[in-house]
Coordinates of C-alpha atoms and ligand atoms in Angstrom, one line a residue:
X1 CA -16.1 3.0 -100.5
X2 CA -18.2 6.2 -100.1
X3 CA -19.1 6.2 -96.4
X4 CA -21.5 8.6 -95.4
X5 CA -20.5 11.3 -92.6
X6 CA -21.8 12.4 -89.8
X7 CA -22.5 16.0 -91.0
X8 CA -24.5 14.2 -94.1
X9 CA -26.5 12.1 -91.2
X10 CA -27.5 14.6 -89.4
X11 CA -31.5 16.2 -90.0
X12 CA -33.2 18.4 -87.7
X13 CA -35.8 16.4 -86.0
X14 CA -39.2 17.8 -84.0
X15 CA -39.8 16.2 -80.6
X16 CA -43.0 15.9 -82.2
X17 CA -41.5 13.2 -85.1
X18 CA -41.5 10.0 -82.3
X19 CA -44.7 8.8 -81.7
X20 CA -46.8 5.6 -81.4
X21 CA -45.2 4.9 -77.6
X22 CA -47.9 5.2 -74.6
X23 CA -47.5 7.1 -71.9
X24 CA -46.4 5.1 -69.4
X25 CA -43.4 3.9 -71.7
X26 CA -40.1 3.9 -69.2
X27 CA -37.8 7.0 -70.1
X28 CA -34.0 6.7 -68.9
X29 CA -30.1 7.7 -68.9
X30 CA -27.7 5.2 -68.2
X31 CA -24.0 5.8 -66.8
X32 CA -21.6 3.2 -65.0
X33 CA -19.3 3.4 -62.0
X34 CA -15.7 3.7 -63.4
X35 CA -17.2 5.5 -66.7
X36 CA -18.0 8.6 -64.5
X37 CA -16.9 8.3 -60.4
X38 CA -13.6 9.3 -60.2
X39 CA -12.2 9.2 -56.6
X40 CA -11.0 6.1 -57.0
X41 CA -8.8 5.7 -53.7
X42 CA -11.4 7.6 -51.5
X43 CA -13.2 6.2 -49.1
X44 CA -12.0 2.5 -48.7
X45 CA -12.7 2.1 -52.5
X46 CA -9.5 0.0 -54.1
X47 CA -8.2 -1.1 -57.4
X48 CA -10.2 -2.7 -60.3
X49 CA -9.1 -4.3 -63.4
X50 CA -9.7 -1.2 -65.1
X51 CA -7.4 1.4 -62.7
X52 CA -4.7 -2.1 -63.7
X53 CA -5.0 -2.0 -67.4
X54 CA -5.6 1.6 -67.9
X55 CA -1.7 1.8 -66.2
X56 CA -0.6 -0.5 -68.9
X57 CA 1.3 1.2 -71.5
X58 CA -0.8 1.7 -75.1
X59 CA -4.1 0.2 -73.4
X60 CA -6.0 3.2 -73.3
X61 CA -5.7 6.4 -75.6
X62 CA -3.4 9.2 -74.2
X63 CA -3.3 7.0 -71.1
X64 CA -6.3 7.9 -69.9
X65 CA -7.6 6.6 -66.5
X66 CA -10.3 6.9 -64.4
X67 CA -9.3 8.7 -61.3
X68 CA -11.0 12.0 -61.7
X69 CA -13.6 11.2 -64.4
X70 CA -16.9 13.2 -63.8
X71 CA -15.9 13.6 -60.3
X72 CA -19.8 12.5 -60.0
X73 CA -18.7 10.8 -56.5
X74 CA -18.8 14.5 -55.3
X75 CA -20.8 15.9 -57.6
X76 CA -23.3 13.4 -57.2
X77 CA -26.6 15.6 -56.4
X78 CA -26.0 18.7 -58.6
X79 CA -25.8 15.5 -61.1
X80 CA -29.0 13.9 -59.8
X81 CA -30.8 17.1 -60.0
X82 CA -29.8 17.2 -64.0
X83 CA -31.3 13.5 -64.4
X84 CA -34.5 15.5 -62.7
X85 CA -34.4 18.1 -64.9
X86 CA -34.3 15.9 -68.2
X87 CA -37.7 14.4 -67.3
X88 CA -36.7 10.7 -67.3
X89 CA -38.5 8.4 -65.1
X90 CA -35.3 6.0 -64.7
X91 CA -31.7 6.5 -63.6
X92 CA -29.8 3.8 -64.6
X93 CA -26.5 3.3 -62.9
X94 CA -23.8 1.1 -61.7
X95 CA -22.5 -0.8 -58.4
X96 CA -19.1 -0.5 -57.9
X97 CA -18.0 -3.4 -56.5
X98 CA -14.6 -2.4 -55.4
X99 CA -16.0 0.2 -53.3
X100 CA -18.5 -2.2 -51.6
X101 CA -17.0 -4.8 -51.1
X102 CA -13.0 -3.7 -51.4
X103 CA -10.5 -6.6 -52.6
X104 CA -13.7 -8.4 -53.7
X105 CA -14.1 -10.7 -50.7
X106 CA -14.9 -10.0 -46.8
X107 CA -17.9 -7.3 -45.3
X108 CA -18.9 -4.4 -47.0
X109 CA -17.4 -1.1 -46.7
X110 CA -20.3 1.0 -44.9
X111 CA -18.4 4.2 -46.8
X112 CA -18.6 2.9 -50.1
X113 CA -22.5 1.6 -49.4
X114 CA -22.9 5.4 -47.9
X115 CA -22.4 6.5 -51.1
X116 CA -25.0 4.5 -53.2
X117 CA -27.6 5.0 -50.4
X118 CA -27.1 8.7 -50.6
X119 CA -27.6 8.9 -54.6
X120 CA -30.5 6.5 -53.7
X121 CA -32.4 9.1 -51.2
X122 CA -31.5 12.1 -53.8
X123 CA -33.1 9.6 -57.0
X124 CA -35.9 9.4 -54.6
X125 CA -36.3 13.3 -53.5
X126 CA -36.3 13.9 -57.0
X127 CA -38.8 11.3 -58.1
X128 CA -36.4 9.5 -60.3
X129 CA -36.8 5.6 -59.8
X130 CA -33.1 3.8 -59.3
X131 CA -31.6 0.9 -61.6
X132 CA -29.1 -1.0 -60.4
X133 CA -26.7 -2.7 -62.5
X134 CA -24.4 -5.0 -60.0
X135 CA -21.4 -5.4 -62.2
X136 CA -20.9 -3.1 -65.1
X137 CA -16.9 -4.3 -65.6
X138 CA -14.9 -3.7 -62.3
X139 CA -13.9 -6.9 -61.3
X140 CA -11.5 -6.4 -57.9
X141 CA -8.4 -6.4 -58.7
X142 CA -7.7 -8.9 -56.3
X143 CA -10.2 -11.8 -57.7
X144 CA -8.5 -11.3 -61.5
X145 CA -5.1 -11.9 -59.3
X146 CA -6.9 -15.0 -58.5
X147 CA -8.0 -16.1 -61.7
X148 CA -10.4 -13.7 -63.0
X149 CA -13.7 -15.0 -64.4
X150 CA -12.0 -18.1 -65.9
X151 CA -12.1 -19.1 -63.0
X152 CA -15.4 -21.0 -61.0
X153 CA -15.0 -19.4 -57.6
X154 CA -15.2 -15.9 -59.1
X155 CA -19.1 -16.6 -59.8
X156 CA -19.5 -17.4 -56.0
X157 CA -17.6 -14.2 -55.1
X158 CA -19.5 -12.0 -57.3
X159 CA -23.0 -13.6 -55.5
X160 CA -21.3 -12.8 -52.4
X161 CA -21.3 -9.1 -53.3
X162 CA -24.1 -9.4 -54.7
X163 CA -25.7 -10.4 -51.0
X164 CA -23.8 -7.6 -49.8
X165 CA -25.7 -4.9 -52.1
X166 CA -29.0 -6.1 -51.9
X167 CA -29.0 -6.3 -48.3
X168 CA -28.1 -2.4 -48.1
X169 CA -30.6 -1.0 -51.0
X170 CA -33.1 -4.5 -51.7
X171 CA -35.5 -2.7 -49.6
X172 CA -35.7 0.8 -51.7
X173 CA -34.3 -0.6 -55.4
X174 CA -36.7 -2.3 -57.5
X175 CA -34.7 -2.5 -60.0
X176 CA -32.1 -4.6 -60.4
X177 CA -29.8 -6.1 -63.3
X178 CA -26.2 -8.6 -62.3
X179 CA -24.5 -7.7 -65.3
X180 CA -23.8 -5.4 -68.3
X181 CA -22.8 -6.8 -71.0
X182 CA -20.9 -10.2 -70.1
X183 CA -20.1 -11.2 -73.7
X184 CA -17.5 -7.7 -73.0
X185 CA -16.4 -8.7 -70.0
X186 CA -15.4 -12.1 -71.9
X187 CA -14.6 -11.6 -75.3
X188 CA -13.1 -8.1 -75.2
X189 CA -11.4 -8.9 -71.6
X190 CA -10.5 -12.3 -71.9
X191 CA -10.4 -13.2 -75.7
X192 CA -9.1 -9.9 -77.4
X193 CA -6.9 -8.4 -74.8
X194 CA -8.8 -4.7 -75.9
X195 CA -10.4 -4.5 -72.6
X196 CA -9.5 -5.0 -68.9
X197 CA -7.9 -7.6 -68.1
X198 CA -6.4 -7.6 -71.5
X199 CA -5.4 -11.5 -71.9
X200 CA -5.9 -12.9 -75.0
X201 CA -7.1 -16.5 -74.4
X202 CA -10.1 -17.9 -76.4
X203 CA -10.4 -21.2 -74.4
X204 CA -10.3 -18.7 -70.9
X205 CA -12.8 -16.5 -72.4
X206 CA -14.9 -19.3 -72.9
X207 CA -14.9 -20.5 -69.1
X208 CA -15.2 -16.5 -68.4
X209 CA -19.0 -16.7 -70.1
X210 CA -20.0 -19.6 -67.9
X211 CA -18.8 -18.3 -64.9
X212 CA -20.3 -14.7 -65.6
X213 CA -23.4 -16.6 -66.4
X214 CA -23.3 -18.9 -63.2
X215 CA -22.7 -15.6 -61.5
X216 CA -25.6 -14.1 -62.7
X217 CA -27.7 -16.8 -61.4
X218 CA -26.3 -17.0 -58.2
X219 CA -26.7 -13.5 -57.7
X220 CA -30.8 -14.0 -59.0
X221 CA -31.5 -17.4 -56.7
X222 CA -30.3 -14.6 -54.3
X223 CA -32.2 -11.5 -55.0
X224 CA -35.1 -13.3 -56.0
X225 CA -35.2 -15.0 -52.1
X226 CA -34.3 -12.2 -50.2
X227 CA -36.8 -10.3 -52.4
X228 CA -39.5 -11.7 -50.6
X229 CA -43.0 -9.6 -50.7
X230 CA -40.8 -6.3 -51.8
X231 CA -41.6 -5.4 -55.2
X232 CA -38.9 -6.8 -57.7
X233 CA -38.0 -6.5 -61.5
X234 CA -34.6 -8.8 -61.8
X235 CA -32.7 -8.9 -65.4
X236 CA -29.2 -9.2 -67.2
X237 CA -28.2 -6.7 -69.5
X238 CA -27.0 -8.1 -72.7
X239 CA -25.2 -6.3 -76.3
X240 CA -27.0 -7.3 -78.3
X241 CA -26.8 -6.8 -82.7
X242 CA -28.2 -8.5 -85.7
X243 CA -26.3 -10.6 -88.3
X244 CA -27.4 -10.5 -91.7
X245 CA -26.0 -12.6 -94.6
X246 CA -24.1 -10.5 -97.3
X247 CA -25.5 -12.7 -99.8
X248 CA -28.0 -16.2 -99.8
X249 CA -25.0 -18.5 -100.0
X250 CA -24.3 -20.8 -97.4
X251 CA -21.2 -19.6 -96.4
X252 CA -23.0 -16.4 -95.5
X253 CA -25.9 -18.1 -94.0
X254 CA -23.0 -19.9 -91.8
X255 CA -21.3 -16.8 -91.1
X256 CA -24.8 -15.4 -90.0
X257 CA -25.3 -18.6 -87.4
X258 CA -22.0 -18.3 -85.6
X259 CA -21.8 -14.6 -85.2
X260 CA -25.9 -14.7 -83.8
X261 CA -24.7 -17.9 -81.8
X262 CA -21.7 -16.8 -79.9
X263 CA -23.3 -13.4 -79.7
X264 CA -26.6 -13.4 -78.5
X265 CA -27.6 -17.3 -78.2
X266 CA -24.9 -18.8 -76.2
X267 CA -26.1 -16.2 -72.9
X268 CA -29.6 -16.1 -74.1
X269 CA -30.3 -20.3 -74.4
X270 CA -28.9 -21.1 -71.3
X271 CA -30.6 -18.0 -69.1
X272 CA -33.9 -18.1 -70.9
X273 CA -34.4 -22.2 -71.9
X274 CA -31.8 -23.5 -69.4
X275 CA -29.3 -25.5 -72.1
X276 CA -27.0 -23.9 -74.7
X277 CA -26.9 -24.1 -78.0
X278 CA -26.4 -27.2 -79.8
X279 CA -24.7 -25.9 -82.9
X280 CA -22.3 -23.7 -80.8
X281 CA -21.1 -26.2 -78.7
X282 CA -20.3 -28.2 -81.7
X283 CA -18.7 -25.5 -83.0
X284 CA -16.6 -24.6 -79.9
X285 CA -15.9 -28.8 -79.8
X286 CA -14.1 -28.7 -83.1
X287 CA -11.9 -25.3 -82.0
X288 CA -10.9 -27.4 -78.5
X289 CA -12.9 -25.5 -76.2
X290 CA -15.8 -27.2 -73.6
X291 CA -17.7 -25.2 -71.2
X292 CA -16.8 -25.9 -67.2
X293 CA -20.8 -27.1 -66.9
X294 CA -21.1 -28.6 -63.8
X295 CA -24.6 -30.5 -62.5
X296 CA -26.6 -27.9 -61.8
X297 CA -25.8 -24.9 -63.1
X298 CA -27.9 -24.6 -65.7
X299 CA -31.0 -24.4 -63.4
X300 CA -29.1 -21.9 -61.5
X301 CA -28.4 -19.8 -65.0
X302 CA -32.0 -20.1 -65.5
X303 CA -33.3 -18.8 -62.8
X304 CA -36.8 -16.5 -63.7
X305 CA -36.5 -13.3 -65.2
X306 CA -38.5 -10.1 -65.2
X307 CA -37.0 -8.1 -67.9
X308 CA -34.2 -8.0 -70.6
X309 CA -32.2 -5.6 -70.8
X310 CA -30.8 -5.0 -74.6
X311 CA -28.2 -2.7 -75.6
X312 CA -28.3 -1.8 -79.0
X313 CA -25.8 0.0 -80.8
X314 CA -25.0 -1.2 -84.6
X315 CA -26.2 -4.7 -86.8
X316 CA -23.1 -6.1 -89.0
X317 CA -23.8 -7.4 -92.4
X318 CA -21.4 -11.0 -92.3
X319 CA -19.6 -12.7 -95.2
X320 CA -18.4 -16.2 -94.5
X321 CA -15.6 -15.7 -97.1
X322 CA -12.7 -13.4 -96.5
X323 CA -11.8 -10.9 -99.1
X324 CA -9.2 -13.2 -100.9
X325 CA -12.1 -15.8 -101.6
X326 CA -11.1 -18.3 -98.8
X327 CA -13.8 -19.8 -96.4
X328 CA -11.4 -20.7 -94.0
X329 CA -8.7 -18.3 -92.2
X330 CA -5.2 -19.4 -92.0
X331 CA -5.2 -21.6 -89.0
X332 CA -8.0 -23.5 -90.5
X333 CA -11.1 -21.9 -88.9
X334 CA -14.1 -20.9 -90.5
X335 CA -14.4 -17.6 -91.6
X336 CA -16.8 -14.9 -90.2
X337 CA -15.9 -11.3 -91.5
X338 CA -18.2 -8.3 -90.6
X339 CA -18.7 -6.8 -93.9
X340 CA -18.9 -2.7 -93.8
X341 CA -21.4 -1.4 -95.6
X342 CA -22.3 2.0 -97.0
X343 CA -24.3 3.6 -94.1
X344 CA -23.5 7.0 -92.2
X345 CA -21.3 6.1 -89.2
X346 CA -20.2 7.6 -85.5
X347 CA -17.3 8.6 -84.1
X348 CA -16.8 5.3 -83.2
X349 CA -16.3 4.3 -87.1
X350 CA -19.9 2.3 -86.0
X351 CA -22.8 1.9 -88.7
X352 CA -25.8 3.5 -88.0
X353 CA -28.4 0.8 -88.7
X354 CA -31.7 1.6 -86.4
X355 CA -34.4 -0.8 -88.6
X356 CA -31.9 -3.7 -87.1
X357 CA -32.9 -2.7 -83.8
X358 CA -36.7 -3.1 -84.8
X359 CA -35.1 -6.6 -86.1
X360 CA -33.3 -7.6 -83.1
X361 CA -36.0 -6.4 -81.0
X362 CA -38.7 -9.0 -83.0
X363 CA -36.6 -11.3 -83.0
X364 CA -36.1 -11.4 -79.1
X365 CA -39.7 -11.0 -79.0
X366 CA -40.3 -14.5 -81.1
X367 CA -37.4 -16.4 -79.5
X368 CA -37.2 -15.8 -75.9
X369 CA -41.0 -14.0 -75.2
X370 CA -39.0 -11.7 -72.3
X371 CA -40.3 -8.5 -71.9
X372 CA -37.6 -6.0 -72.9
X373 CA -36.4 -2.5 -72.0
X374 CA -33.4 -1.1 -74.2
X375 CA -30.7 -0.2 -71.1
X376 CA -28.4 1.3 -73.4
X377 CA -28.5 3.3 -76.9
X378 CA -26.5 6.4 -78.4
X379 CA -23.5 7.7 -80.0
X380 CA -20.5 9.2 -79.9
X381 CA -20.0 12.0 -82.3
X382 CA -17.0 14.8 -82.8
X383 CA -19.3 17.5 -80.8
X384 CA -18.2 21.1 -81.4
X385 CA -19.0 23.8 -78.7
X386 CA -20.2 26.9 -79.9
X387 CA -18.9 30.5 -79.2
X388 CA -22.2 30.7 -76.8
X389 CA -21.2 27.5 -75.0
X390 CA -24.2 25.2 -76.8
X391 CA -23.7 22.1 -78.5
X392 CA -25.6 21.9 -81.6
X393 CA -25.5 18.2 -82.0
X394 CA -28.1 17.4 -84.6
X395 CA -26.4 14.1 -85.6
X396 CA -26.8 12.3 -82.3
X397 CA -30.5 13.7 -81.9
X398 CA -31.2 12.4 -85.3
X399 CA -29.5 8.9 -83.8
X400 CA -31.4 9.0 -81.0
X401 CA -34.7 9.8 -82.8
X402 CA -34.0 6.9 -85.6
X403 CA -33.6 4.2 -82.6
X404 CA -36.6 5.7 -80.8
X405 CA -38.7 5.2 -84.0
X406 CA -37.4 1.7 -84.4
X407 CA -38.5 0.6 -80.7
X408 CA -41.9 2.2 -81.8
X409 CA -41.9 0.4 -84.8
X410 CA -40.9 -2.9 -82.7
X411 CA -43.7 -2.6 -80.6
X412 CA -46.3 -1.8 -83.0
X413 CA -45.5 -5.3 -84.7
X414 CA -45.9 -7.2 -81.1
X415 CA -42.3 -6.9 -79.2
X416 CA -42.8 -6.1 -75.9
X417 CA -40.6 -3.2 -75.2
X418 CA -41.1 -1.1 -72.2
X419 CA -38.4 1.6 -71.8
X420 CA -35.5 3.2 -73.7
X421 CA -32.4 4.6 -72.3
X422 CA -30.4 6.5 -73.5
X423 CA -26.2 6.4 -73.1
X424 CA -25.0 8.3 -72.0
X425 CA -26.6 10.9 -69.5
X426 CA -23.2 12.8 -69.8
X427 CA -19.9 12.2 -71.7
X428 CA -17.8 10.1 -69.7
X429 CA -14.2 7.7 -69.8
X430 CA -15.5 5.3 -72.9
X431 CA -12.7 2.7 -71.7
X432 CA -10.0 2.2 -73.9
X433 CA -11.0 5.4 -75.8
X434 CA -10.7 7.3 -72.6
X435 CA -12.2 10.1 -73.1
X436 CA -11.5 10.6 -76.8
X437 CA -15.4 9.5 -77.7
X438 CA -18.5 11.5 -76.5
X439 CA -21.5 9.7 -76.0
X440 CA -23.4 12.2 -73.4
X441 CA -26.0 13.7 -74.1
X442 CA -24.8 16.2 -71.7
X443 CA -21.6 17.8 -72.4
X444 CA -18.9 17.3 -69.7
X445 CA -16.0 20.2 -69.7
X446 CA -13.4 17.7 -68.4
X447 CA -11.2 20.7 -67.3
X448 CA -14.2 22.8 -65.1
X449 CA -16.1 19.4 -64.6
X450 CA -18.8 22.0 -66.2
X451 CA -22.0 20.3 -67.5
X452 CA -23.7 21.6 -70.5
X453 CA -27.3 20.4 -72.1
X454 CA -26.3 19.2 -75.8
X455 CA -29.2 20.4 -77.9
X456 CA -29.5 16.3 -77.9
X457 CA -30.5 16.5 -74.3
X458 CA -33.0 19.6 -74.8
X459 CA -35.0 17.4 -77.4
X460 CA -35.0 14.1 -75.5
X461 CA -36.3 15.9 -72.3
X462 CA -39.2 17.9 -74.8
X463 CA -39.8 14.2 -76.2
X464 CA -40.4 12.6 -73.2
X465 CA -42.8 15.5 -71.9
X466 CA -44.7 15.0 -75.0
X467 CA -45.0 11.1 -75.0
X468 CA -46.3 11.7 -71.6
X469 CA -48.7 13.6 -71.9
X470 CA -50.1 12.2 -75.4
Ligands
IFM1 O1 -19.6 3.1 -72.8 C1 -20.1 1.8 -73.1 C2 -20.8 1.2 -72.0 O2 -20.0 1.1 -70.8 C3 -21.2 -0.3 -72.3 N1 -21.9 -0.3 -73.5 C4 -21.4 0.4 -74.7 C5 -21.0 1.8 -74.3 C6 -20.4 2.5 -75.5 O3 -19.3 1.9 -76.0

């Protein structure tokens, strides 16, 4: 197959191309605790599931880790004044939950709160509102030693922290998601065995989803009542793609409905319309897996939202027959094979497909009526630096351009979408790529810590002056 490269992507893009979004559309960047902290033993902070499986042998490229990472922990406010200087209205970052609450159980370490309240007061100084994301993947260490999210009691723990954070910053965050991305934390953690914890389990990962999404409610009855008359805005982030049928057939149709169900509707269902999904369950039933649902929790799942939060990074194109013509796999499951298609890709061998996201985005729009704010898109490409130092890095500003459009687009057609951020404000560890993949649209020098503007971060920042003031 001919697939398209990067270089053949790229196009050199105006700031001037994006239009149709109103001025007071939400601008961000979006980074995450282990992704960019570093000091990972300072200050009371101790070991996640991550600083665990990036010491297992052959988990992570070159085994990489997070120790040092951006060293943002003490870089944070030459780092905050670069968010200033991009022009975004929104700094989107994450909790770290092993420095707040270390061992994942007990009071909260005043250092680690220091820290967050700190970045808060420089956000603030600057003008740049704060977003809080509560967990974006660093479980304690100790609470995976005690089951992990298969396990109920994690759920309670993780509102316990939650408490414990909202109580420190409630009064000067607004902003506030529980968690990134739990069908990761899940599938790739708990199913796969490609991300921290690394078991490979699908009947645990299934227990994992119900107990990230019990935590998530628990962690919203409590925000939403401690909230009282402060002003609020209280979401989940989700990854979220499309699944289109290769062909009409039914197979394909099939293949479409599992993907989209285990995907997107078995979190969405229960958090939005307080049940899951019929079909899923049924499908689950006949592969020996039931959810832990006890009486109750799905009111708690379903407590009110303000906002979604979608990350958005590729659709997939499904076949429900596998290349040798079967419709079952070899231990007698259905099958459901992401077909690759000839589109320019990433680094990250993903497809570049930005009409999906106007797709995806509709589609929330007409299923679950939530207003939305994309939380995370971008892309890692092979930057070069040139002899001057820039990074001429046409591809990902022609990405980020396309997706831009396609939230445009989504809105003109009636999704209501009010912000876009992009990932990553600066290259950071990509998990079990350590820092092999680039998604920054900053250029970290991982051996000076040096930042750099990409010419990716140049045109966002002119973009966003010019939707502004439009
Ligand atoms: O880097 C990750 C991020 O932590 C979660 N969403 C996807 C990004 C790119 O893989």
């Amino acid at each position: 197959m001919n697939l398209v490269t990067p270089q053949a992507y790229a196009r050199s893009v105006a700031p001037q191309a994006v239009t149709g979004l109103p001025a007071d559309f939400r601008w961000g960047v979006a980074t995450a605790a282990y992704q960019i902290e570093g000091a990972a033993a300072e200050d009371g902070r101790t070991a996640s599931i991550w600083d665990t499986y990036c010491r297992v042998p052959g988990a992570v490229v070159r085994g990489e880790n997070g120790d040092v990472a951006c060293d943002h922990y003490h870089r944070m406010p030459e780092d905050v004044q670069l968010i200033a200087d991009l022009g975004v209205d929104t700094y989107r970052f994450s909790l770290a939950w092993p420095r707040i609450q270390p061992g994942g159980r007990g009071p909260a370490n005043q250092k680690g709160l220091d820290f967050y309240k700190r970045l808060v007061d420089e956000l603030d100084a600057k003008g740049v509102t704060p977003w809080i994301t509560l967990y974006h993947w660093d479980l304690p260490q100790e609470l995976e030693d005690a089951g992990g999210w298969p396990v109920r009691d994690t759920a309670y723990r993780f509102a316990e922290y939650a408490r414990l954070a909202y109580d420190a910053l409630g009064d000067r965050v607004a902003h506030w998601t529980t968690l990134n991305e739990p069908w990761c934390s899940a599938m790739l953690g708990y199913a796969y065995g490609v991300q921290a914890p690394g078991r490979k389990n699908f009947g645990e990962a299934l227990h994992a989803v119900h107990h990230l999404l019990l935590g998530h409610g628990l962690a919203s009855q409590y925000v939403r009542g401690a909230a009282g008359g402060n002003p609020l805005e209280l979401g989940i982030t989700l990854n979220l793609g499309t699944a289109t049928p290769e062909t009409g057939s039914e197979a394909d149709r099939e293949a479409c409905r599992r993907a989209d169900g285990l995907g997107r509707r078995l979190y969405l269902d229960p958090i939005v319309h307080g049940s899951y999904p019929e079909d899923v369950l049924a499908d689950l039933a006949a592969a020996d897996v039931e959810l832990p649902v006890r009486e109750g929790d799905l009111e708690i799942i379903s407590t009110p939202l303000d906002v979604l939060g979608v990350n958005f990074y590729r659709g997939t194109l499904f076949s429900g027959v596998s290349e040798d013509g079967s419709t079952v796999d070899p231990e007698g499951r259905p099958v459901t094979r992401a077909v690759p298609r000839d589109l320019p890709r990433t680094a990250m061998d993903w497809e570049i497909t930005p009409d999906e996201l106007t797709d995806l985005l509709l589609g929330l729009e007409d299923d679950y009526h939530l207003p939305t704010v994309v939380t995370e898109n971008g892309a890692a490409f092979d930057d070069t630096v040139a002899e001057d130092g820039a990074v001429h890095d046409e591809d990902r500003t022609t990405y980020l351009a396309d997706h831009i459009a396609a939230v445009a687009a989504a809105r003109a057609q009636g999704a209501d979408v009010r912000g876009y951020f992009a990932w990553s404000l600066m290259d950071n560890f990509e998990w079990s790529y350590g820092y092999d993949k680039r998604f920054g649209i900053v250029r970290v020098d991982y051996d000076t810590q040096v930042r750099t503007l990409k010419d990716s971060a140049k045109w966002y920042r002119d973009t966003i002056n010019l939707t502004r003031n439009s």
